Short mmCIF file of N, CA and C and ligand atoms in Angstrom, two decimals:
data_model
loop_
_atom_site.label_atom_id
_atom_site.label_comp_id
_atom_site.label_asym_id
_atom_site.label_seq_id
_atom_site.Cartn_x
_atom_site.Cartn_y
_atom_site.Cartn_z
N MET A 1 -50.36 -127.76 -112.37
CA MET A 1 -50.82 -128.79 -112.48
C MET A 1 -52.36 -129.01 -112.74
N LYS A 2 -52.69 -129.94 -113.67
CA LYS A 2 -54.08 -130.18 -113.88
C LYS A 2 -55.08 -130.96 -112.87
N ILE A 3 -56.39 -131.00 -113.57
CA ILE A 3 -57.01 -132.01 -112.62
C ILE A 3 -58.22 -132.46 -113.61
N GLY A 4 -58.15 -133.93 -114.11
CA GLY A 4 -58.88 -134.70 -114.78
C GLY A 4 -60.35 -135.13 -114.36
N VAL A 5 -61.12 -134.71 -115.10
CA VAL A 5 -62.79 -134.90 -115.04
C VAL A 5 -63.54 -135.94 -115.59
N VAL A 6 -63.71 -136.53 -115.24
CA VAL A 6 -64.29 -137.73 -116.23
C VAL A 6 -65.51 -138.31 -115.64
N MET A 7 -66.20 -138.41 -116.82
CA MET A 7 -67.89 -138.89 -116.57
C MET A 7 -68.13 -140.01 -117.32
N GLY A 8 -69.10 -140.68 -116.95
CA GLY A 8 -69.25 -141.94 -117.79
C GLY A 8 -69.99 -141.90 -118.92
N SER A 9 -71.33 -140.49 -118.80
CA SER A 9 -72.06 -140.35 -119.77
C SER A 9 -72.24 -138.99 -119.92
N THR A 10 -72.86 -138.50 -121.12
CA THR A 10 -73.08 -136.93 -120.81
C THR A 10 -74.49 -136.79 -120.08
N SER A 11 -74.88 -138.00 -119.68
CA SER A 11 -76.41 -137.69 -119.00
C SER A 11 -75.82 -137.31 -117.33
N ASP A 12 -74.30 -137.31 -117.32
CA ASP A 12 -73.87 -136.87 -115.94
C ASP A 12 -73.18 -135.44 -115.94
N TRP A 13 -73.60 -134.86 -116.71
CA TRP A 13 -72.56 -133.43 -117.15
C TRP A 13 -73.56 -132.45 -116.01
N GLY A 14 -74.72 -132.81 -116.30
CA GLY A 14 -75.41 -131.41 -115.59
C GLY A 14 -75.03 -131.31 -113.84
N VAL A 15 -74.91 -132.31 -113.64
CA VAL A 15 -74.51 -132.39 -111.97
C VAL A 15 -72.95 -131.94 -112.42
N MET A 16 -72.18 -132.83 -112.87
CA MET A 16 -70.62 -132.23 -113.20
C MET A 16 -70.44 -131.11 -113.33
N LYS A 17 -71.06 -130.56 -114.29
CA LYS A 17 -70.87 -128.76 -114.54
C LYS A 17 -70.40 -128.12 -113.16
N ALA A 18 -70.95 -128.45 -112.15
CA ALA A 18 -70.35 -127.81 -110.76
C ALA A 18 -69.44 -127.66 -110.58
N ALA A 19 -68.88 -128.83 -110.96
CA ALA A 19 -67.06 -129.37 -110.68
C ALA A 19 -66.41 -128.54 -111.49
N THR A 20 -66.86 -128.59 -112.53
CA THR A 20 -65.53 -127.37 -113.88
C THR A 20 -65.99 -126.20 -112.99
N GLU A 21 -66.96 -125.87 -112.76
CA GLU A 21 -67.53 -124.27 -112.65
C GLU A 21 -66.39 -123.64 -111.39
N THR A 22 -66.26 -124.66 -110.02
CA THR A 22 -65.70 -124.44 -109.31
C THR A 22 -64.54 -124.40 -109.32
N LEU A 23 -63.92 -125.25 -110.38
CA LEU A 23 -62.17 -125.38 -110.76
C LEU A 23 -61.97 -123.98 -111.20
N SER A 24 -62.74 -123.83 -111.89
CA SER A 24 -62.76 -122.66 -112.57
C SER A 24 -62.42 -121.41 -111.88
N GLN A 25 -63.26 -121.45 -110.96
CA GLN A 25 -63.29 -120.22 -109.80
C GLN A 25 -62.18 -120.17 -109.27
N PHE A 26 -61.51 -121.12 -108.82
CA PHE A 26 -60.00 -121.14 -108.11
C PHE A 26 -58.96 -120.86 -109.25
N GLY A 27 -59.32 -120.87 -110.65
CA GLY A 27 -58.36 -120.80 -111.67
C GLY A 27 -57.08 -121.91 -111.69
N VAL A 28 -58.03 -123.15 -111.86
CA VAL A 28 -57.09 -124.57 -111.83
C VAL A 28 -58.04 -124.87 -113.04
N GLU A 29 -56.52 -125.49 -113.84
CA GLU A 29 -56.70 -125.98 -115.39
C GLU A 29 -57.61 -127.52 -115.05
N PHE A 30 -58.20 -127.65 -116.09
CA PHE A 30 -58.95 -128.91 -116.16
C PHE A 30 -58.91 -129.62 -117.23
N GLU A 31 -59.44 -130.61 -117.46
CA GLU A 31 -59.49 -131.62 -118.69
C GLU A 31 -60.76 -132.38 -118.67
N THR A 32 -61.94 -132.10 -119.18
CA THR A 32 -63.05 -133.21 -118.96
C THR A 32 -63.48 -133.85 -120.20
N LYS A 33 -63.90 -135.64 -119.81
CA LYS A 33 -63.95 -136.33 -120.96
C LYS A 33 -64.89 -137.22 -120.44
N VAL A 34 -65.93 -137.57 -121.68
CA VAL A 34 -66.80 -138.64 -121.51
C VAL A 34 -66.18 -139.91 -121.83
N LEU A 35 -66.01 -140.78 -120.57
CA LEU A 35 -65.27 -142.00 -120.99
C LEU A 35 -66.03 -143.17 -119.90
N SER A 36 -66.51 -144.53 -120.33
CA SER A 36 -67.11 -145.43 -119.39
C SER A 36 -66.38 -146.30 -119.32
N ALA A 37 -66.30 -147.00 -118.14
CA ALA A 37 -65.62 -148.19 -117.68
C ALA A 37 -66.02 -149.58 -118.65
N HIS A 38 -67.44 -149.32 -118.78
CA HIS A 38 -67.77 -150.12 -119.69
C HIS A 38 -68.06 -150.21 -121.00
N ARG A 39 -68.72 -149.10 -121.37
CA ARG A 39 -68.77 -148.65 -122.84
C ARG A 39 -67.35 -148.75 -123.47
N THR A 40 -66.45 -148.22 -122.94
CA THR A 40 -65.27 -147.66 -123.69
C THR A 40 -63.99 -147.79 -122.68
N PRO A 41 -63.84 -149.05 -122.32
CA PRO A 41 -62.74 -149.57 -121.21
C PRO A 41 -61.42 -149.42 -122.00
N ALA A 42 -61.14 -149.59 -123.36
CA ALA A 42 -59.98 -148.94 -124.17
C ALA A 42 -59.32 -147.73 -123.70
N GLU A 43 -60.36 -146.93 -124.24
CA GLU A 43 -60.19 -145.43 -124.54
C GLU A 43 -59.73 -145.01 -123.18
N LEU A 44 -60.49 -145.72 -122.05
CA LEU A 44 -60.73 -145.07 -120.85
C LEU A 44 -59.19 -145.27 -119.88
N GLU A 45 -58.67 -146.47 -120.52
CA GLU A 45 -57.27 -146.81 -120.29
C GLU A 45 -56.49 -146.06 -120.41
N LYS A 46 -56.17 -145.70 -122.10
CA LYS A 46 -55.36 -144.99 -122.67
C LYS A 46 -55.33 -143.93 -122.08
N TRP A 47 -56.57 -142.89 -121.83
CA TRP A 47 -56.37 -141.61 -121.13
C TRP A 47 -55.85 -141.61 -119.96
N VAL A 48 -56.46 -142.20 -119.02
CA VAL A 48 -55.96 -142.23 -117.89
C VAL A 48 -54.25 -142.78 -117.57
N SER A 49 -54.22 -143.85 -117.98
CA SER A 49 -52.62 -144.25 -118.23
C SER A 49 -51.62 -142.71 -118.41
N GLY A 50 -52.00 -141.90 -119.68
CA GLY A 50 -51.17 -141.02 -119.57
C GLY A 50 -51.50 -139.96 -118.93
N LEU A 51 -51.97 -139.36 -117.99
CA LEU A 51 -52.48 -138.34 -117.19
C LEU A 51 -51.09 -137.80 -116.43
N ARG A 52 -50.43 -138.59 -115.83
CA ARG A 52 -49.46 -138.38 -114.97
C ARG A 52 -47.93 -137.61 -115.59
N GLU A 53 -47.80 -138.36 -116.73
CA GLU A 53 -47.07 -137.39 -117.38
C GLU A 53 -47.29 -136.42 -118.23
N ARG A 54 -48.57 -136.19 -118.45
CA ARG A 54 -49.15 -135.06 -118.92
C ARG A 54 -49.33 -133.76 -118.28
N GLY A 55 -49.06 -133.81 -116.56
CA GLY A 55 -49.05 -132.95 -115.68
C GLY A 55 -50.32 -132.70 -114.66
N PHE A 56 -50.90 -133.63 -115.00
CA PHE A 56 -52.23 -133.91 -114.13
C PHE A 56 -52.08 -134.49 -112.47
N ALA A 57 -52.78 -133.76 -111.52
CA ALA A 57 -52.12 -133.99 -109.91
C ALA A 57 -53.56 -134.93 -109.46
N ALA A 58 -54.44 -135.08 -110.00
CA ALA A 58 -55.84 -135.99 -109.14
C ALA A 58 -56.96 -135.88 -110.53
N VAL A 59 -57.81 -136.92 -110.22
CA VAL A 59 -58.63 -137.33 -111.33
C VAL A 59 -60.06 -137.06 -110.24
N ILE A 60 -61.06 -136.50 -110.73
CA ILE A 60 -62.50 -136.62 -110.43
C ILE A 60 -63.23 -137.71 -111.40
N ALA A 61 -63.78 -138.69 -110.55
CA ALA A 61 -64.55 -139.26 -111.90
C ALA A 61 -65.79 -139.76 -111.06
N ALA A 62 -66.75 -139.47 -111.99
CA ALA A 62 -68.19 -139.24 -111.93
C ALA A 62 -68.79 -140.42 -112.61
N ALA A 63 -69.89 -141.09 -111.90
CA ALA A 63 -70.65 -142.23 -112.66
C ALA A 63 -72.10 -142.50 -111.91
N GLY A 64 -72.79 -143.15 -112.54
CA GLY A 64 -74.12 -143.72 -111.90
C GLY A 64 -74.50 -145.07 -112.41
N GLY A 65 -75.00 -145.37 -111.46
CA GLY A 65 -75.46 -147.16 -111.92
C GLY A 65 -74.57 -147.60 -110.90
N ALA A 66 -74.19 -148.94 -111.33
CA ALA A 66 -73.08 -149.71 -111.45
C ALA A 66 -71.68 -148.89 -111.49
N ALA A 67 -71.55 -148.00 -110.65
CA ALA A 67 -70.26 -147.27 -110.65
C ALA A 67 -68.85 -147.35 -110.58
N HIS A 68 -68.69 -148.26 -111.55
CA HIS A 68 -67.19 -148.59 -111.29
C HIS A 68 -66.25 -148.04 -111.84
N LEU A 69 -66.56 -146.99 -112.38
CA LEU A 69 -65.38 -146.18 -113.13
C LEU A 69 -64.39 -145.40 -112.57
N ALA A 70 -64.52 -144.94 -110.91
CA ALA A 70 -63.68 -144.17 -110.35
C ALA A 70 -62.91 -145.47 -110.07
N GLY A 71 -63.08 -146.37 -109.84
CA GLY A 71 -62.61 -147.93 -109.21
C GLY A 71 -61.50 -147.96 -110.31
N VAL A 72 -62.18 -148.26 -111.52
CA VAL A 72 -61.22 -148.77 -112.85
C VAL A 72 -60.13 -147.43 -112.90
N VAL A 73 -60.65 -146.37 -113.04
CA VAL A 73 -59.62 -145.46 -112.95
C VAL A 73 -58.56 -145.31 -111.74
N ALA A 74 -58.90 -145.38 -110.95
CA ALA A 74 -58.10 -145.89 -109.73
C ALA A 74 -56.87 -146.94 -109.88
N ALA A 75 -57.65 -147.90 -110.68
CA ALA A 75 -56.58 -148.85 -111.01
C ALA A 75 -55.31 -149.04 -111.82
N PHE A 76 -55.87 -147.92 -113.05
CA PHE A 76 -54.87 -147.58 -113.94
C PHE A 76 -54.20 -146.38 -113.14
N THR A 77 -53.60 -145.63 -112.30
CA THR A 77 -53.39 -144.61 -111.83
C THR A 77 -52.85 -144.46 -110.27
N THR A 78 -51.74 -143.99 -109.95
CA THR A 78 -51.42 -143.63 -108.49
C THR A 78 -51.59 -142.28 -108.04
N LEU A 79 -52.41 -141.06 -109.33
CA LEU A 79 -52.70 -139.95 -108.98
C LEU A 79 -54.05 -140.23 -107.91
N PRO A 80 -54.18 -139.34 -107.04
CA PRO A 80 -55.54 -139.77 -106.31
C PRO A 80 -56.73 -139.53 -107.08
N VAL A 81 -57.75 -140.31 -106.72
CA VAL A 81 -59.15 -140.32 -107.74
C VAL A 81 -60.11 -140.03 -106.67
N ILE A 82 -61.08 -139.09 -106.81
CA ILE A 82 -62.11 -138.56 -106.52
C ILE A 82 -63.23 -139.06 -107.05
N GLY A 83 -64.47 -139.95 -106.58
CA GLY A 83 -65.19 -140.35 -106.86
C GLY A 83 -66.69 -139.55 -106.48
N VAL A 84 -67.45 -139.01 -107.68
CA VAL A 84 -68.83 -138.47 -107.40
C VAL A 84 -69.76 -139.59 -108.10
N PRO A 85 -70.51 -139.80 -106.99
CA PRO A 85 -71.28 -140.86 -107.26
C PRO A 85 -72.50 -140.14 -107.85
N ILE A 86 -73.63 -140.55 -108.86
CA ILE A 86 -74.47 -139.94 -109.72
C ILE A 86 -75.64 -140.28 -109.37
N LYS A 87 -76.64 -139.36 -109.07
CA LYS A 87 -77.73 -140.06 -108.57
C LYS A 87 -78.89 -140.38 -110.38
N ALA A 88 -78.41 -141.76 -110.11
CA ALA A 88 -79.15 -142.04 -111.25
C ALA A 88 -80.51 -142.34 -111.31
N ARG A 89 -81.21 -142.91 -112.52
CA ARG A 89 -82.85 -142.76 -112.44
C ARG A 89 -83.15 -143.74 -111.42
N THR A 90 -82.46 -144.87 -110.85
CA THR A 90 -82.98 -145.75 -109.88
C THR A 90 -82.03 -145.39 -108.82
N LEU A 91 -82.78 -146.02 -107.73
CA LEU A 91 -82.41 -146.31 -106.33
C LEU A 91 -81.80 -145.00 -105.53
N ASP A 92 -82.11 -143.94 -106.18
CA ASP A 92 -81.74 -142.63 -105.85
C ASP A 92 -79.91 -142.16 -105.49
N GLY A 93 -79.44 -143.33 -106.36
CA GLY A 93 -78.06 -142.93 -106.30
C GLY A 93 -77.31 -143.75 -105.37
N LEU A 94 -78.13 -144.57 -104.37
CA LEU A 94 -77.29 -145.42 -103.41
C LEU A 94 -76.82 -146.46 -103.72
N ASP A 95 -76.90 -146.72 -104.68
CA ASP A 95 -75.95 -147.74 -105.94
C ASP A 95 -74.73 -147.23 -106.32
N SER A 96 -74.72 -145.93 -106.83
CA SER A 96 -73.72 -145.29 -107.38
C SER A 96 -72.44 -145.12 -105.95
N LEU A 97 -73.16 -144.59 -104.78
CA LEU A 97 -72.66 -144.42 -103.93
C LEU A 97 -71.61 -145.76 -103.42
N LEU A 98 -72.57 -146.81 -103.13
CA LEU A 98 -71.97 -148.13 -102.59
C LEU A 98 -71.00 -148.75 -103.44
N SER A 99 -71.12 -148.37 -104.70
CA SER A 99 -70.02 -148.76 -105.58
C SER A 99 -69.01 -148.29 -105.53
N MET A 100 -69.11 -146.83 -105.32
CA MET A 100 -67.50 -146.31 -105.28
C MET A 100 -66.91 -146.25 -104.32
N VAL A 101 -67.84 -146.17 -102.95
CA VAL A 101 -67.32 -146.04 -101.64
C VAL A 101 -66.91 -147.59 -101.11
N GLN A 102 -67.36 -148.53 -101.53
CA GLN A 102 -66.60 -149.62 -101.08
C GLN A 102 -65.84 -150.32 -101.81
N MET A 103 -64.79 -149.77 -102.16
CA MET A 103 -63.43 -150.33 -102.74
C MET A 103 -62.84 -151.22 -102.26
N PRO A 104 -62.74 -152.59 -102.45
CA PRO A 104 -61.60 -153.39 -101.63
C PRO A 104 -60.05 -152.78 -101.44
N SER A 105 -59.75 -153.12 -100.12
CA SER A 105 -58.17 -152.47 -99.88
C SER A 105 -56.99 -152.53 -100.65
N GLY A 106 -56.44 -151.50 -101.00
CA GLY A 106 -55.15 -151.84 -101.75
C GLY A 106 -55.71 -150.37 -103.26
N ILE A 107 -56.64 -150.22 -103.73
CA ILE A 107 -56.87 -149.14 -104.35
C ILE A 107 -58.35 -148.20 -103.90
N PRO A 108 -57.61 -147.27 -103.31
CA PRO A 108 -58.50 -146.19 -102.86
C PRO A 108 -59.29 -145.31 -103.83
N VAL A 109 -60.29 -144.95 -103.31
CA VAL A 109 -61.03 -143.92 -104.38
C VAL A 109 -61.82 -143.07 -102.76
N ALA A 110 -61.25 -141.47 -102.90
CA ALA A 110 -62.03 -140.92 -102.30
C ALA A 110 -63.29 -140.25 -102.70
N VAL A 111 -64.83 -140.80 -101.83
CA VAL A 111 -65.45 -140.56 -102.50
C VAL A 111 -66.68 -139.06 -101.73
N VAL A 112 -66.91 -138.36 -102.61
CA VAL A 112 -67.75 -137.43 -101.93
C VAL A 112 -69.09 -137.75 -101.71
N ALA A 113 -70.42 -136.87 -101.67
CA ALA A 113 -71.86 -137.16 -101.39
C ALA A 113 -72.17 -137.64 -102.77
N ILE A 114 -73.62 -137.89 -102.83
CA ILE A 114 -74.12 -138.35 -103.85
C ILE A 114 -74.65 -136.79 -104.63
N ASP A 115 -73.89 -136.26 -106.25
CA ASP A 115 -74.20 -135.63 -106.68
C ASP A 115 -73.09 -134.42 -106.21
N GLY A 116 -72.22 -134.97 -105.36
CA GLY A 116 -71.39 -133.80 -104.78
C GLY A 116 -70.16 -133.60 -105.40
N ALA A 117 -70.39 -132.88 -107.00
CA ALA A 117 -69.35 -132.30 -107.76
C ALA A 117 -68.48 -131.03 -107.11
N LYS A 118 -69.49 -130.52 -106.74
CA LYS A 118 -68.94 -128.87 -106.09
C LYS A 118 -67.54 -129.33 -105.05
N ASN A 119 -68.04 -130.14 -103.90
CA ASN A 119 -66.98 -131.03 -102.97
C ASN A 119 -65.85 -131.58 -103.56
N ALA A 120 -66.10 -132.42 -104.86
CA ALA A 120 -65.25 -133.05 -105.21
C ALA A 120 -64.02 -132.20 -106.27
N ALA A 121 -64.55 -131.28 -106.41
CA ALA A 121 -63.13 -130.26 -107.00
C ALA A 121 -62.63 -129.32 -105.88
N LEU A 122 -63.91 -129.16 -105.00
CA LEU A 122 -62.83 -128.30 -103.58
C LEU A 122 -61.68 -129.13 -103.14
N LEU A 123 -61.95 -130.42 -102.60
CA LEU A 123 -60.91 -131.30 -102.67
C LEU A 123 -59.62 -131.54 -103.25
N ALA A 124 -60.13 -131.19 -104.67
CA ALA A 124 -58.91 -131.47 -105.78
C ALA A 124 -58.08 -130.07 -105.64
N VAL A 125 -59.10 -129.08 -105.47
CA VAL A 125 -58.09 -127.58 -105.30
C VAL A 125 -57.34 -127.80 -103.75
N GLU A 126 -57.81 -128.50 -102.89
CA GLU A 126 -56.83 -128.40 -101.79
C GLU A 126 -55.73 -129.72 -102.10
N MET A 127 -55.93 -130.61 -102.49
CA MET A 127 -54.71 -131.19 -102.95
C MET A 127 -53.49 -130.44 -103.62
N LEU A 128 -54.12 -129.84 -104.46
CA LEU A 128 -53.17 -128.56 -105.20
C LEU A 128 -52.48 -127.68 -104.27
N ALA A 129 -53.23 -127.38 -103.28
CA ALA A 129 -52.93 -126.05 -102.34
C ALA A 129 -51.77 -126.65 -101.69
N ILE A 130 -51.82 -127.84 -101.57
CA ILE A 130 -50.83 -128.47 -100.56
C ILE A 130 -49.39 -127.81 -101.16
N THR A 131 -49.18 -127.78 -102.30
CA THR A 131 -47.70 -127.07 -102.57
C THR A 131 -47.84 -125.71 -103.30
N ASP A 132 -48.89 -125.51 -103.18
CA ASP A 132 -49.48 -123.76 -104.19
C ASP A 132 -49.88 -122.63 -103.23
N PRO A 133 -48.92 -122.29 -102.67
CA PRO A 133 -49.40 -120.93 -101.75
C PRO A 133 -50.58 -120.17 -102.08
N GLN A 134 -50.41 -119.79 -103.96
CA GLN A 134 -51.30 -118.72 -104.14
C GLN A 134 -53.09 -119.30 -104.01
N LEU A 135 -52.42 -120.90 -104.25
CA LEU A 135 -54.21 -121.66 -104.20
C LEU A 135 -54.34 -121.83 -102.88
N LYS A 136 -53.49 -122.02 -101.57
CA LYS A 136 -53.88 -122.08 -100.79
C LYS A 136 -54.72 -120.68 -100.39
N GLN A 137 -53.73 -119.60 -100.54
CA GLN A 137 -54.50 -118.13 -100.18
C GLN A 137 -56.07 -118.28 -100.50
N ARG A 138 -56.58 -118.89 -102.19
CA ARG A 138 -57.65 -118.57 -102.51
C ARG A 138 -58.51 -119.37 -101.80
N MET A 139 -58.45 -120.53 -101.18
CA MET A 139 -59.01 -121.55 -100.41
C MET A 139 -59.22 -120.57 -99.22
N ASP A 140 -58.38 -120.41 -98.87
CA ASP A 140 -58.53 -119.36 -97.22
C ASP A 140 -59.59 -118.80 -97.24
N ASP A 141 -59.57 -117.59 -98.53
CA ASP A 141 -60.04 -116.72 -99.06
C ASP A 141 -61.62 -117.11 -99.07
N PHE A 142 -62.09 -118.26 -99.75
CA PHE A 142 -63.22 -119.06 -100.08
C PHE A 142 -63.77 -119.57 -98.57
N ARG A 143 -62.81 -119.86 -97.74
CA ARG A 143 -63.39 -120.46 -96.34
C ARG A 143 -64.07 -119.16 -95.88
N ARG A 144 -63.33 -118.15 -95.64
CA ARG A 144 -63.87 -116.94 -94.95
C ARG A 144 -65.00 -116.19 -95.29
N ALA A 145 -64.82 -116.32 -96.74
CA ALA A 145 -66.34 -115.65 -97.58
C ALA A 145 -67.48 -116.34 -96.79
N GLN A 146 -67.38 -117.73 -96.86
CA GLN A 146 -68.33 -118.73 -96.80
C GLN A 146 -68.95 -118.39 -95.29
N ALA A 147 -68.02 -118.26 -94.20
CA ALA A 147 -68.02 -118.34 -92.97
C ALA A 147 -68.84 -116.57 -92.91
N GLU A 148 -68.60 -115.71 -93.79
CA GLU A 148 -68.84 -114.43 -93.42
C GLU A 148 -70.66 -114.78 -93.92
N LYS A 149 -70.89 -115.21 -94.65
CA LYS A 149 -72.05 -115.51 -95.24
C LYS A 149 -72.71 -116.26 -94.32
N VAL A 150 -72.34 -117.36 -93.78
CA VAL A 150 -73.19 -117.89 -92.64
C VAL A 150 -73.53 -116.70 -91.51
N LEU A 151 -72.52 -116.27 -90.94
CA LEU A 151 -72.70 -115.40 -89.83
C LEU A 151 -73.39 -114.14 -89.87
N ALA A 152 -73.70 -113.79 -91.34
CA ALA A 152 -74.48 -112.17 -91.60
C ALA A 152 -75.77 -112.88 -92.03
N SER A 153 -76.06 -114.32 -92.19
CA SER A 153 -77.49 -114.58 -92.30
C SER A 153 -78.34 -114.28 -91.47
N THR A 154 -79.84 -114.18 -91.84
CA THR A 154 -80.99 -113.95 -90.83
C THR A 154 -82.10 -114.55 -91.10
N LEU A 155 -82.92 -114.81 -89.81
CA LEU A 155 -84.14 -115.63 -90.38
C LEU A 155 -85.24 -114.52 -90.25
N ASP A 156 -86.55 -115.02 -90.94
CA ASP A 156 -87.45 -114.11 -91.14
C ASP A 156 -88.26 -114.47 -89.81
C1 LIG B 1 -73.17 -144.45 -116.22
O1 LIG B 1 -74.44 -144.72 -116.41
C2 LIG B 1 -73.09 -142.89 -116.59
O2 LIG B 1 -71.95 -142.45 -115.52
C3 LIG B 1 -74.80 -142.64 -116.05
O3 LIG B 1 -74.59 -142.06 -114.90
C4 LIG B 1 -75.24 -144.04 -116.15
C5 LIG B 1 -76.25 -143.78 -117.20
O4 LIG B 1 -76.03 -143.58 -118.62
P1 LIG B 1 -76.97 -143.01 -119.63
O5 LIG B 1 -77.53 -144.25 -120.07
O6 LIG B 1 -77.40 -142.00 -119.43
O7 LIG B 1 -76.00 -142.80 -120.85
O8 LIG B 1 -72.27 -145.17 -117.02
#
């Protein structure tokens, strides 16, 4: 199963590289797209509507400003949608966070931290790992390595 990674602008890519790098690290296939809820609404609908039958399991959607992208993606699919609020040029990304996290009842979007691209990918991997034992093992190994790094750390 694959993960869709969509962002509203090429200006989001600097942050979103961390998501695709993390998916690659776990050997998860993905497709990246730049599509905007307000600049390319028809193309966004077409791409999102075809994802399930093309073998996608979830979508990561990143946007800044009035970040309605994740909510609109969620409106067009019943695949799980993970929103990444991008720290835009104004308001420190708070506008992005609130517009993603405050989805009205009925159309859920799971939202990670502002610029939280890596966690979005990890959450997507965990979703796939529910039914993929190899991926679950890789996630267990990742967690163990992370814990060992913390335990081995020293202060000056
Ligand atoms: C949103 O507006 C994008 O997701 C981006 O975070 C923000 C600014 O886009 P650009 O003006 O840099 O293209 O649609």
